mmCIF file of C-alpha atoms and ligand atoms in Angstrom:
data_model
loop_
_atom_site.group_PDB
_atom_site.id
_atom_site.type_symbol
_atom_site.label_atom_id
_atom_site.label_comp_id
_atom_site.label_asym_id
_atom_site.label_seq_id
_atom_site.Cartn_x
_atom_site.Cartn_y
_atom_site.Cartn_z
ATOM 1 C CA UNK A 1 19.662 -3.070 6.306
ATOM 2 C CA UNK A 2 17.557 -5.710 5.529
ATOM 3 C CA UNK A 3 15.809 -5.666 2.312
ATOM 4 C CA UNK A 4 13.252 -8.165 1.828
ATOM 5 C CA UNK A 5 12.221 -8.997 -1.622
ATOM 6 C CA UNK A 6 9.239 -10.307 -3.311
ATOM 7 C CA UNK A 7 11.252 -13.060 -5.770
ATOM 8 C CA UNK A 8 7.845 -13.677 -6.536
ATOM 9 C CA UNK A 9 6.489 -10.115 -7.599
ATOM 10 C CA UNK A 10 6.225 -10.174 -12.042
ATOM 11 C CA UNK A 11 4.242 -13.114 -11.682
ATOM 12 C CA UNK A 12 1.584 -10.185 -11.106
ATOM 13 C CA UNK A 13 1.922 -8.182 -13.616
ATOM 14 C CA UNK A 14 -1.135 -6.463 -15.003
ATOM 15 C CA UNK A 15 -2.345 -5.140 -18.559
ATOM 16 C CA UNK A 16 -4.765 -2.992 -18.056
ATOM 17 C CA UNK A 17 -7.310 -0.760 -16.184
ATOM 18 C CA UNK A 18 -10.434 0.840 -16.577
ATOM 19 C CA UNK A 19 -9.757 4.631 -16.881
ATOM 20 C CA UNK A 20 -12.631 6.593 -17.915
ATOM 21 C CA UNK A 21 -15.115 4.404 -20.136
ATOM 22 C CA UNK A 22 -11.528 2.615 -22.011
ATOM 23 C CA UNK A 23 -8.451 0.053 -20.710
ATOM 24 C CA UNK A 24 -5.225 1.346 -20.100
ATOM 25 C CA UNK A 25 -2.194 0.165 -20.083
ATOM 26 C CA UNK A 26 -1.998 -0.573 -15.953
ATOM 27 C CA UNK A 27 0.442 1.575 -14.308
ATOM 28 C CA UNK A 28 1.300 -1.083 -11.584
ATOM 29 C CA UNK A 29 4.481 -2.628 -13.104
ATOM 30 C CA UNK A 30 6.466 -5.123 -12.718
ATOM 31 C CA UNK A 31 9.798 -2.761 -14.236
ATOM 32 C CA UNK A 32 8.869 -0.606 -11.076
ATOM 33 C CA UNK A 33 10.898 -3.430 -8.975
ATOM 34 C CA UNK A 34 13.275 -3.870 -11.310
ATOM 35 C CA UNK A 35 14.638 -0.784 -11.398
ATOM 36 C CA UNK A 36 14.560 -0.527 -7.532
ATOM 37 C CA UNK A 37 16.785 -3.492 -7.581
ATOM 38 C CA UNK A 38 19.225 -1.991 -10.313
ATOM 39 C CA UNK A 39 19.707 0.643 -8.408
ATOM 40 C CA UNK A 40 20.397 -1.661 -5.215
ATOM 41 C CA UNK A 41 22.543 -3.354 -7.417
ATOM 42 C CA UNK A 42 24.775 0.427 -7.870
ATOM 43 C CA UNK A 43 24.769 1.602 -4.272
ATOM 44 C CA UNK A 44 23.644 -1.590 -2.175
ATOM 45 C CA UNK A 45 22.726 -0.178 0.849
ATOM 46 C CA UNK A 46 21.581 -2.732 1.991
ATOM 47 C CA UNK A 47 21.466 -6.515 2.079
ATOM 48 C CA UNK A 48 19.017 -8.197 -0.386
ATOM 49 C CA UNK A 49 17.302 -11.038 1.159
ATOM 50 C CA UNK A 50 14.643 -13.644 0.231
ATOM 51 C CA UNK A 51 11.721 -13.932 3.589
ATOM 52 C CA UNK A 52 12.562 -17.094 5.874
ATOM 53 C CA UNK A 53 9.938 -19.611 3.895
ATOM 54 C CA UNK A 54 8.624 -21.115 7.616
ATOM 55 C CA UNK A 55 7.134 -17.925 9.446
ATOM 56 C CA UNK A 56 3.805 -17.700 10.249
ATOM 57 C CA UNK A 57 2.238 -16.441 7.487
ATOM 58 C CA UNK A 58 -1.244 -17.619 6.938
ATOM 59 C CA UNK A 59 -1.878 -16.261 10.708
ATOM 60 C CA UNK A 60 -0.556 -12.621 10.421
ATOM 61 C CA UNK A 61 -2.434 -12.828 7.623
ATOM 62 C CA UNK A 62 -5.656 -13.177 9.379
ATOM 63 C CA UNK A 63 -4.981 -10.637 12.339
ATOM 64 C CA UNK A 64 -5.384 -8.046 9.170
ATOM 65 C CA UNK A 65 -7.961 -9.463 6.786
ATOM 66 C CA UNK A 66 -11.289 -11.548 6.864
ATOM 67 C CA UNK A 67 -10.967 -15.005 6.379
ATOM 68 C CA UNK A 68 -13.740 -14.898 3.809
ATOM 69 C CA UNK A 69 -11.447 -12.215 2.105
ATOM 70 C CA UNK A 70 -8.645 -14.092 2.426
ATOM 71 C CA UNK A 71 -10.400 -17.286 1.316
ATOM 72 C CA UNK A 72 -11.728 -14.976 -2.121
ATOM 73 C CA UNK A 73 -8.376 -14.124 -2.723
ATOM 74 C CA UNK A 74 -7.221 -17.664 -3.789
ATOM 75 C CA UNK A 75 -10.275 -18.645 -5.109
ATOM 76 C CA UNK A 76 -10.840 -15.868 -6.914
ATOM 77 C CA UNK A 77 -8.400 -16.582 -10.312
ATOM 78 C CA UNK A 78 -9.991 -19.938 -10.637
ATOM 79 C CA UNK A 79 -13.578 -18.723 -10.275
ATOM 80 C CA UNK A 80 -12.741 -16.412 -13.048
ATOM 81 C CA UNK A 81 -11.750 -18.615 -15.687
ATOM 82 C CA UNK A 82 -14.550 -20.910 -14.116
ATOM 83 C CA UNK A 83 -17.111 -18.428 -15.616
ATOM 84 C CA UNK A 84 -16.033 -18.549 -19.184
ATOM 85 C CA UNK A 85 -12.607 -20.198 -20.430
ATOM 86 C CA UNK A 86 -12.011 -17.132 -22.724
ATOM 87 C CA UNK A 87 -11.592 -15.911 -19.823
ATOM 88 C CA UNK A 88 -8.181 -17.350 -18.995
ATOM 89 C CA UNK A 89 -6.483 -15.248 -21.334
ATOM 90 C CA UNK A 90 -7.917 -11.523 -19.574
ATOM 91 C CA UNK A 91 -7.425 -10.117 -16.233
ATOM 92 C CA UNK A 92 -10.823 -10.444 -14.161
ATOM 93 C CA UNK A 93 -11.369 -6.555 -13.163
ATOM 94 C CA UNK A 94 -14.822 -5.849 -11.110
ATOM 95 C CA UNK A 95 -17.281 -4.003 -12.814
ATOM 96 C CA UNK A 96 -20.612 -3.747 -10.390
ATOM 97 C CA UNK A 97 -20.654 -2.805 -7.399
ATOM 98 C CA UNK A 98 -23.458 -3.226 -4.139
ATOM 99 C CA UNK A 99 -23.995 0.693 -4.556
ATOM 100 C CA UNK A 100 -24.566 1.765 -0.622
ATOM 101 C CA UNK A 101 -27.215 4.169 -0.840
ATOM 102 C CA UNK A 102 -31.038 3.424 0.973
ATOM 103 C CA UNK A 103 -33.162 0.167 0.213
ATOM 104 C CA UNK A 104 -30.718 0.107 -3.188
ATOM 105 C CA UNK A 105 -28.688 -2.863 -3.180
ATOM 106 C CA UNK A 106 -28.696 -6.230 -0.687
ATOM 107 C CA UNK A 107 -25.133 -7.374 0.808
ATOM 108 C CA UNK A 108 -27.122 -9.669 3.144
ATOM 109 C CA UNK A 109 -27.489 -12.528 -0.248
ATOM 110 C CA UNK A 110 -23.937 -13.367 -1.239
ATOM 111 C CA UNK A 111 -24.329 -14.064 -5.069
ATOM 112 C CA UNK A 112 -22.970 -17.326 -7.152
ATOM 113 C CA UNK A 113 -21.527 -14.582 -10.159
ATOM 114 C CA UNK A 114 -18.077 -13.985 -10.355
ATOM 115 C CA UNK A 115 -17.742 -10.947 -11.370
ATOM 116 C CA UNK A 116 -20.785 -10.072 -8.771
ATOM 117 C CA UNK A 117 -18.218 -11.259 -6.102
ATOM 118 C CA UNK A 118 -15.623 -9.782 -7.539
ATOM 119 C CA UNK A 119 -17.231 -6.409 -6.789
ATOM 120 C CA UNK A 120 -18.492 -7.315 -2.721
ATOM 121 C CA UNK A 121 -14.667 -7.111 -2.256
ATOM 122 C CA UNK A 122 -13.130 -4.750 -5.246
ATOM 123 C CA UNK A 123 -13.384 -0.736 -4.489
ATOM 124 C CA UNK A 124 -12.277 -0.159 -8.738
ATOM 125 C CA UNK A 125 -11.795 -1.200 -11.984
ATOM 126 C CA UNK A 126 -8.593 -0.290 -11.698
ATOM 127 C CA UNK A 127 -6.799 -3.267 -9.672
ATOM 128 C CA UNK A 128 -6.350 -6.399 -12.210
ATOM 129 C CA UNK A 129 -6.678 -9.785 -10.992
ATOM 130 C CA UNK A 130 -4.337 -12.238 -12.760
ATOM 131 C CA UNK A 131 -3.611 -15.753 -12.211
ATOM 132 C CA UNK A 132 -0.099 -15.023 -10.413
ATOM 133 C CA UNK A 133 -1.586 -12.599 -8.490
ATOM 134 C CA UNK A 134 -2.237 -13.794 -4.976
ATOM 135 C CA UNK A 135 1.342 -15.865 -4.987
ATOM 136 C CA UNK A 136 2.981 -12.620 -6.016
ATOM 137 C CA UNK A 137 0.982 -10.690 -3.065
ATOM 138 C CA UNK A 138 1.339 -13.544 -0.322
ATOM 139 C CA UNK A 139 4.639 -13.685 -0.530
ATOM 140 C CA UNK A 140 5.010 -10.154 -0.516
ATOM 141 C CA UNK A 141 3.285 -10.210 3.076
ATOM 142 C CA UNK A 142 5.672 -12.562 3.693
ATOM 143 C CA UNK A 143 8.003 -10.027 3.093
ATOM 144 C CA UNK A 144 6.307 -7.681 5.074
ATOM 145 C CA UNK A 145 5.973 -10.043 8.092
ATOM 146 C CA UNK A 146 9.929 -10.799 7.954
ATOM 147 C CA UNK A 147 11.080 -7.393 8.164
ATOM 148 C CA UNK A 148 9.020 -7.484 10.449
ATOM 149 C CA UNK A 149 10.178 -10.148 12.298
ATOM 150 C CA UNK A 150 14.038 -8.341 11.744
ATOM 151 C CA UNK A 151 13.383 -5.923 13.623
ATOM 152 C CA UNK A 152 11.962 -7.198 16.701
ATOM 153 C CA UNK A 153 14.778 -8.925 16.496
ATOM 154 C CA UNK A 154 16.860 -5.870 16.731
ATOM 155 C CA UNK A 155 17.497 -4.433 13.671
ATOM 156 C CA UNK A 156 17.140 -0.452 13.235
ATOM 157 C CA UNK A 157 15.570 0.075 9.057
ATOM 158 C CA UNK A 158 14.132 -3.004 7.252
ATOM 159 C CA UNK A 159 12.329 -3.069 4.558
ATOM 160 C CA UNK A 160 9.527 -4.862 2.143
ATOM 161 C CA UNK A 161 10.680 -4.586 -1.242
ATOM 162 C CA UNK A 162 7.720 -5.768 -3.128
ATOM 163 C CA UNK A 163 4.812 -5.234 -5.409
ATOM 164 C CA UNK A 164 1.933 -5.401 -5.956
ATOM 165 C CA UNK A 165 1.628 -2.506 -2.937
ATOM 166 C CA UNK A 166 -0.438 -3.211 -0.425
ATOM 167 C CA UNK A 167 -1.845 0.560 1.352
ATOM 168 C CA UNK A 168 -5.523 0.425 -0.502
ATOM 169 C CA UNK A 169 -6.823 -3.131 1.304
ATOM 170 C CA UNK A 170 -8.750 -3.331 3.623
ATOM 171 C CA UNK A 171 -10.246 -6.050 5.749
ATOM 172 C CA UNK A 172 -12.429 -7.155 3.231
ATOM 173 C CA UNK A 173 -11.387 -5.342 0.388
ATOM 174 C CA UNK A 174 -8.990 -4.629 -2.644
ATOM 175 C CA UNK A 175 -7.741 -1.597 -5.007
ATOM 176 C CA UNK A 176 -5.738 1.247 -6.225
ATOM 177 C CA UNK A 177 -3.608 -2.031 -7.241
ATOM 178 C CA UNK A 178 -2.982 -3.904 -3.830
ATOM 179 C CA UNK A 179 -4.357 -6.617 -2.467
ATOM 180 C CA UNK A 180 -2.690 -7.319 0.909
ATOM 181 C CA UNK A 181 -1.753 -4.357 3.213
ATOM 182 C CA UNK A 182 1.688 -5.140 3.885
ATOM 183 C CA UNK A 183 2.299 -2.545 6.060
ATOM 184 C CA UNK A 184 -0.526 -2.968 7.941
ATOM 185 C CA UNK A 185 0.730 -6.958 8.509
ATOM 186 C CA UNK A 186 3.562 -4.886 9.625
ATOM 187 C CA UNK A 187 2.480 -2.817 12.286
ATOM 188 C CA UNK A 188 0.128 -6.044 13.472
ATOM 189 C CA UNK A 189 3.555 -7.990 13.153
ATOM 190 C CA UNK A 190 5.206 -5.835 15.677
ATOM 191 C CA UNK A 191 2.298 -5.570 17.944
ATOM 192 C CA UNK A 192 2.258 -8.514 18.234
ATOM 193 C CA UNK A 193 6.474 -9.279 18.962
ATOM 194 C CA UNK A 194 5.203 -7.455 22.161
ATOM 195 C CA UNK A 195 5.326 -3.769 21.033
ATOM 196 C CA UNK A 196 2.818 -1.812 22.802
ATOM 197 C CA UNK A 197 2.665 1.406 19.970
ATOM 198 C CA UNK A 198 2.773 1.400 16.612
ATOM 199 C CA UNK A 199 3.255 4.391 13.989
ATOM 200 C CA UNK A 200 2.010 4.299 10.299
ATOM 201 C CA UNK A 201 2.608 7.205 8.657
ATOM 202 C CA UNK A 202 2.559 7.008 5.017
ATOM 203 C CA UNK A 203 4.137 9.062 2.063
ATOM 204 C CA UNK A 204 2.664 7.944 -0.940
ATOM 205 C CA UNK A 205 0.594 10.475 -2.847
ATOM 206 C CA UNK A 206 -2.202 8.625 -2.202
ATOM 207 C CA UNK A 207 -3.991 8.596 1.186
ATOM 208 C CA UNK A 208 -3.235 4.613 2.976
ATOM 209 C CA UNK A 209 -7.510 4.219 3.595
ATOM 210 C CA UNK A 210 -6.643 0.345 3.473
ATOM 211 C CA UNK A 211 -4.478 0.407 6.711
ATOM 212 C CA UNK A 212 -6.396 3.866 7.917
ATOM 213 C CA UNK A 213 -9.731 0.922 8.169
ATOM 214 C CA UNK A 214 -8.024 -1.573 9.614
ATOM 215 C CA UNK A 215 -6.857 0.444 12.586
ATOM 216 C CA UNK A 216 -9.558 3.183 12.527
ATOM 217 C CA UNK A 217 -11.076 2.337 16.619
ATOM 218 C CA UNK A 218 -7.691 1.003 17.871
ATOM 219 C CA UNK A 219 -5.417 3.198 19.480
ATOM 220 C CA UNK A 220 -2.246 1.417 19.903
ATOM 221 C CA UNK A 221 -2.111 1.626 16.033
ATOM 222 C CA UNK A 222 -1.644 5.578 15.131
ATOM 223 C CA UNK A 223 -1.659 6.254 11.325
ATOM 224 C CA UNK A 224 -0.885 9.254 9.525
ATOM 225 C CA UNK A 225 -1.666 9.428 6.219
ATOM 226 C CA UNK A 226 0.294 12.655 3.790
ATOM 227 C CA UNK A 227 -1.625 12.774 0.056
ATOM 228 C CA UNK A 228 -3.409 14.264 -2.507
ATOM 229 C CA UNK A 229 -6.934 16.248 -1.561
ATOM 230 C CA UNK A 230 -9.231 13.606 -1.786
ATOM 231 C CA UNK A 231 -11.972 16.352 -3.522
ATOM 232 C CA UNK A 232 -10.221 15.962 -6.485
ATOM 233 C CA UNK A 233 -7.620 13.144 -6.178
ATOM 234 C CA UNK A 234 -7.688 9.121 -5.980
ATOM 235 C CA UNK A 235 -9.431 7.340 -4.141
ATOM 236 C CA UNK A 236 -11.356 10.266 -3.592
ATOM 237 C CA UNK A 237 -14.190 9.293 -0.905
ATOM 238 C CA UNK A 238 -11.704 8.818 2.019
ATOM 239 C CA UNK A 239 -8.817 10.209 2.739
ATOM 240 C CA UNK A 240 -10.136 14.083 4.651
ATOM 241 C CA UNK A 241 -8.508 15.684 7.788
ATOM 242 C CA UNK A 242 -11.435 15.533 9.695
ATOM 243 C CA UNK A 243 -11.261 11.337 10.241
ATOM 244 C CA UNK A 244 -9.905 11.393 13.368
ATOM 245 C CA UNK A 245 -10.396 7.874 14.590
ATOM 246 C CA UNK A 246 -13.831 6.329 15.863
ATOM 247 C CA UNK A 247 -14.340 5.188 19.633
ATOM 248 C CA UNK A 248 -11.006 4.189 21.671
ATOM 249 C CA UNK A 249 -8.434 4.977 17.911
ATOM 250 C CA UNK A 250 -10.586 8.573 18.312
ATOM 251 C CA UNK A 251 -7.805 11.241 17.987
ATOM 252 C CA UNK A 252 -5.614 7.833 16.537
ATOM 253 C CA UNK A 253 -5.634 8.359 12.762
ATOM 254 C CA UNK A 254 -4.161 11.865 11.495
ATOM 255 C CA UNK A 255 -4.733 12.384 7.571
ATOM 256 C CA UNK A 256 -3.008 15.691 5.947
ATOM 257 C CA UNK A 257 -4.184 16.100 2.406
ATOM 258 C CA UNK A 258 -2.588 18.455 0.638
ATOM 259 C CA UNK A 259 -4.101 20.385 -3.152
ATOM 260 C CA UNK A 260 -2.469 18.869 -6.479
ATOM 261 C CA UNK A 261 1.015 20.674 -7.483
ATOM 262 C CA UNK A 262 2.255 20.979 -4.429
ATOM 263 C CA UNK A 263 6.203 21.197 -4.162
ATOM 264 C CA UNK A 264 8.752 19.712 -1.902
ATOM 265 C CA UNK A 265 9.020 22.788 0.553
ATOM 266 C CA UNK A 266 5.510 22.602 1.093
ATOM 267 C CA UNK A 267 5.085 18.740 0.951
ATOM 268 C CA UNK A 268 8.721 18.618 3.544
ATOM 269 C CA UNK A 269 6.940 21.017 5.821
ATOM 270 C CA UNK A 270 4.016 18.568 5.878
ATOM 271 C CA UNK A 271 5.870 15.877 6.933
ATOM 272 C CA UNK A 272 7.277 17.820 10.080
ATOM 273 C CA UNK A 273 4.172 18.018 11.639
ATOM 274 C CA UNK A 274 3.118 14.322 10.729
ATOM 275 C CA UNK A 275 6.995 13.278 12.477
ATOM 276 C CA UNK A 276 5.477 15.747 14.886
ATOM 277 C CA UNK A 277 2.391 13.801 15.432
ATOM 278 C CA UNK A 278 4.555 10.416 15.298
ATOM 279 C CA UNK A 279 6.666 11.477 18.307
ATOM 280 C CA UNK A 280 3.894 13.112 20.463
ATOM 281 C CA UNK A 281 2.649 8.673 20.830
ATOM 282 C CA UNK A 282 5.590 8.103 21.303
ATOM 283 C CA UNK A 283 5.559 4.961 19.370
ATOM 284 C CA UNK A 284 8.437 1.992 19.592
ATOM 285 C CA UNK A 285 8.513 1.913 16.352
ATOM 286 C CA UNK A 286 7.655 3.141 12.737
ATOM 287 C CA UNK A 287 5.960 2.202 10.013
ATOM 288 C CA UNK A 288 6.345 3.640 6.787
ATOM 289 C CA UNK A 289 4.254 2.403 3.176
ATOM 290 C CA UNK A 290 6.758 4.375 1.041
ATOM 291 C CA UNK A 291 5.222 5.919 -2.285
ATOM 292 C CA UNK A 292 7.097 7.543 -4.764
ATOM 293 C CA UNK A 293 4.220 8.168 -6.823
ATOM 294 C CA UNK A 294 4.971 12.167 -5.165
ATOM 295 C CA UNK A 295 7.758 12.226 -7.964
ATOM 296 C CA UNK A 296 7.113 15.339 -10.339
ATOM 297 C CA UNK A 297 7.298 12.880 -12.773
ATOM 298 C CA UNK A 298 4.671 10.828 -12.149
ATOM 299 C CA UNK A 299 1.893 10.240 -15.032
ATOM 300 C CA UNK A 300 -0.796 9.574 -12.671
ATOM 301 C CA UNK A 301 -0.175 12.124 -9.183
ATOM 302 C CA UNK A 302 0.427 15.558 -9.036
ATOM 303 C CA UNK A 303 2.641 16.569 -6.630
ATOM 304 C CA UNK A 304 6.550 18.019 -7.524
ATOM 305 C CA UNK A 305 9.151 16.216 -5.315
ATOM 306 C CA UNK A 306 12.273 16.162 -7.385
ATOM 307 C CA UNK A 307 14.659 12.689 -6.800
ATOM 308 C CA UNK A 308 17.562 14.462 -4.966
ATOM 309 C CA UNK A 309 14.504 15.169 -2.113
ATOM 310 C CA UNK A 310 13.696 11.554 -1.794
ATOM 311 C CA UNK A 311 17.814 12.200 0.169
ATOM 312 C CA UNK A 312 15.597 14.361 2.938
ATOM 313 C CA UNK A 313 13.032 12.931 3.054
ATOM 314 C CA UNK A 314 14.847 9.521 4.162
ATOM 315 C CA UNK A 315 17.196 11.810 6.898
ATOM 316 C CA UNK A 316 13.950 13.513 7.830
ATOM 317 C CA UNK A 317 12.101 9.737 9.082
ATOM 318 C CA UNK A 318 15.567 9.000 10.854
ATOM 319 C CA UNK A 319 15.686 11.831 12.962
ATOM 320 C CA UNK A 320 12.841 9.963 14.899
ATOM 321 C CA UNK A 321 15.220 7.335 15.767
ATOM 322 C CA UNK A 322 13.060 4.567 15.626
ATOM 323 C CA UNK A 323 12.828 1.192 14.304
ATOM 324 C CA UNK A 324 11.580 0.841 11.455
ATOM 325 C CA UNK A 325 10.209 -1.404 8.692
ATOM 326 C CA UNK A 326 9.490 0.391 5.351
ATOM 327 C CA UNK A 327 7.306 -1.084 2.802
ATOM 328 C CA UNK A 328 6.819 -0.134 -1.428
ATOM 329 C CA UNK A 329 3.845 1.473 -2.023
ATOM 330 C CA UNK A 330 3.133 3.267 -5.361
ATOM 331 C CA UNK A 331 5.600 5.243 -7.651
ATOM 332 C CA UNK A 332 4.525 4.375 -11.620
ATOM 333 C CA UNK A 333 7.736 6.903 -13.187
ATOM 334 C CA UNK A 334 9.179 3.970 -14.052
ATOM 335 C CA UNK A 335 12.529 5.135 -14.938
ATOM 336 C CA UNK A 336 13.238 7.327 -11.871
ATOM 337 C CA UNK A 337 11.769 4.983 -9.311
ATOM 338 C CA UNK A 338 14.638 3.302 -8.272
ATOM 339 C CA UNK A 339 16.478 6.400 -8.000
ATOM 340 C CA UNK A 340 14.352 7.946 -5.390
ATOM 341 C CA UNK A 341 13.799 5.204 -3.548
ATOM 342 C CA UNK A 342 17.617 4.356 -2.611
ATOM 343 C CA UNK A 343 17.628 8.066 -1.855
ATOM 344 C CA UNK A 344 15.126 7.222 1.156
ATOM 345 C CA UNK A 345 17.238 4.075 1.900
ATOM 346 C CA UNK A 346 20.046 5.832 2.148
ATOM 347 C CA UNK A 347 18.556 9.225 3.576
ATOM 348 C CA UNK A 348 17.573 6.656 6.144
ATOM 349 C CA UNK A 349 20.997 4.925 6.669
ATOM 350 C CA UNK A 350 22.338 1.851 8.447
HETATM 351 C C1 SP5 B 1 -0.392 1.907 -4.537
HETATM 352 C C2 SP5 B 1 -1.381 3.279 -5.268
HETATM 353 O O1 SP5 B 1 -0.464 4.312 -5.592
HETATM 354 N N1 SP5 B 1 -2.698 3.443 -6.312
HETATM 355 C C3 SP5 B 1 -3.141 4.298 -6.796
HETATM 356 C C4 SP5 B 1 -4.135 3.854 -7.379
HETATM 357 C C5 SP5 B 1 -4.515 4.822 -8.106
HETATM 358 N N2 SP5 B 1 -5.217 4.267 -9.291
HETATM 359 C C6 SP5 B 1 -5.968 5.244 -9.941
HETATM 360 C C7 SP5 B 1 -5.478 5.745 -11.329
HETATM 361 C C8 SP5 B 1 -5.780 6.287 -12.515
HETATM 362 C C9 SP5 B 1 -4.521 7.234 -13.611
HETATM 363 N N3 SP5 B 1 -5.152 6.925 -14.872
HETATM 364 C C10 SP5 B 1 -4.342 7.438 -15.302
HETATM 365 C C11 SP5 B 1 -4.272 7.195 -16.895
HETATM 366 C C12 SP5 B 1 -3.885 8.597 -17.938
HETATM 367 N N4 SP5 B 1 -3.745 7.925 -19.244
HETATM 368 ZN ZN1 ZN B 2 -0.555 5.799 -4.207
#
């Protein structure tokens, strides 16, 4: 198994996120990835690689994100500091948004104020952006691109071991700790490499809203997500079972929301449903945005999977017998995230 890891991930290290009116320590930390690397040193289930520097990364990014959004991300830190030099000591967080209600706010007059511009692209105030965020996110996308290329080259299982995560990032939006949608970059790269049908099976605790939005009107990429019911769980405003795709994409999005408190047995039988849907689609490859925040000890989530369960998750994914790209998403029980992630990889085999 080729594991492309992001050697620049620690350049993104958000300090605090807004939560219910106060600032709390950011859950999405560099230590998360270090724990996975440490566990891989103990159990070397794959070969750790850096993504090649000569991959056509900008072209791949433009296939899933708008040019305006990418330009915004590339200049965001400079825009933040230009507002006020004192901002250099603080992370940028969105604080104002053009809420979509009748006769309320206009989106056809782009603001110049940076805080307002951030509100055009960020859907929450929990995604800190700092000086190194863009470099870290870009290198993570390079890992996803490399993982997809390796699959096209004949590998059976590859991984983009990276942070910040990606599955909440949409065509022109960031949020949920995500900037660039690494799973979407991988899926699109597989399509552009000649595969006719690609399935994305998102097993993070949170709905993969960004990935759903990116592929919502397409029939060539099936998106499936198992997640906490958005009526009570983040990201709240998407992820319901009646979202089935639009236009040509109708029938090619499947949401499987489960109540907070769901344990492994019910979660695993839902995984079987998801696997059946993937298999019915007859894809040539699979992308799995892998969140370990379904773990019982996760501080911000509500399912109760145990460490040993992740071996079974890996085996179940392997049963599809498809070339598979894994992307690293959430998982905030920091001390256990390494064991849980590597358990999935061990279950997957090869
Ligand atoms: C990739 C991913 O898993 N993103 C999840 C983003 C969730 N953001 C909202 C989390 C708010 C939880 N804050 C809990 C504070 C408890 N003290
Ligand atoms: Zn998550």
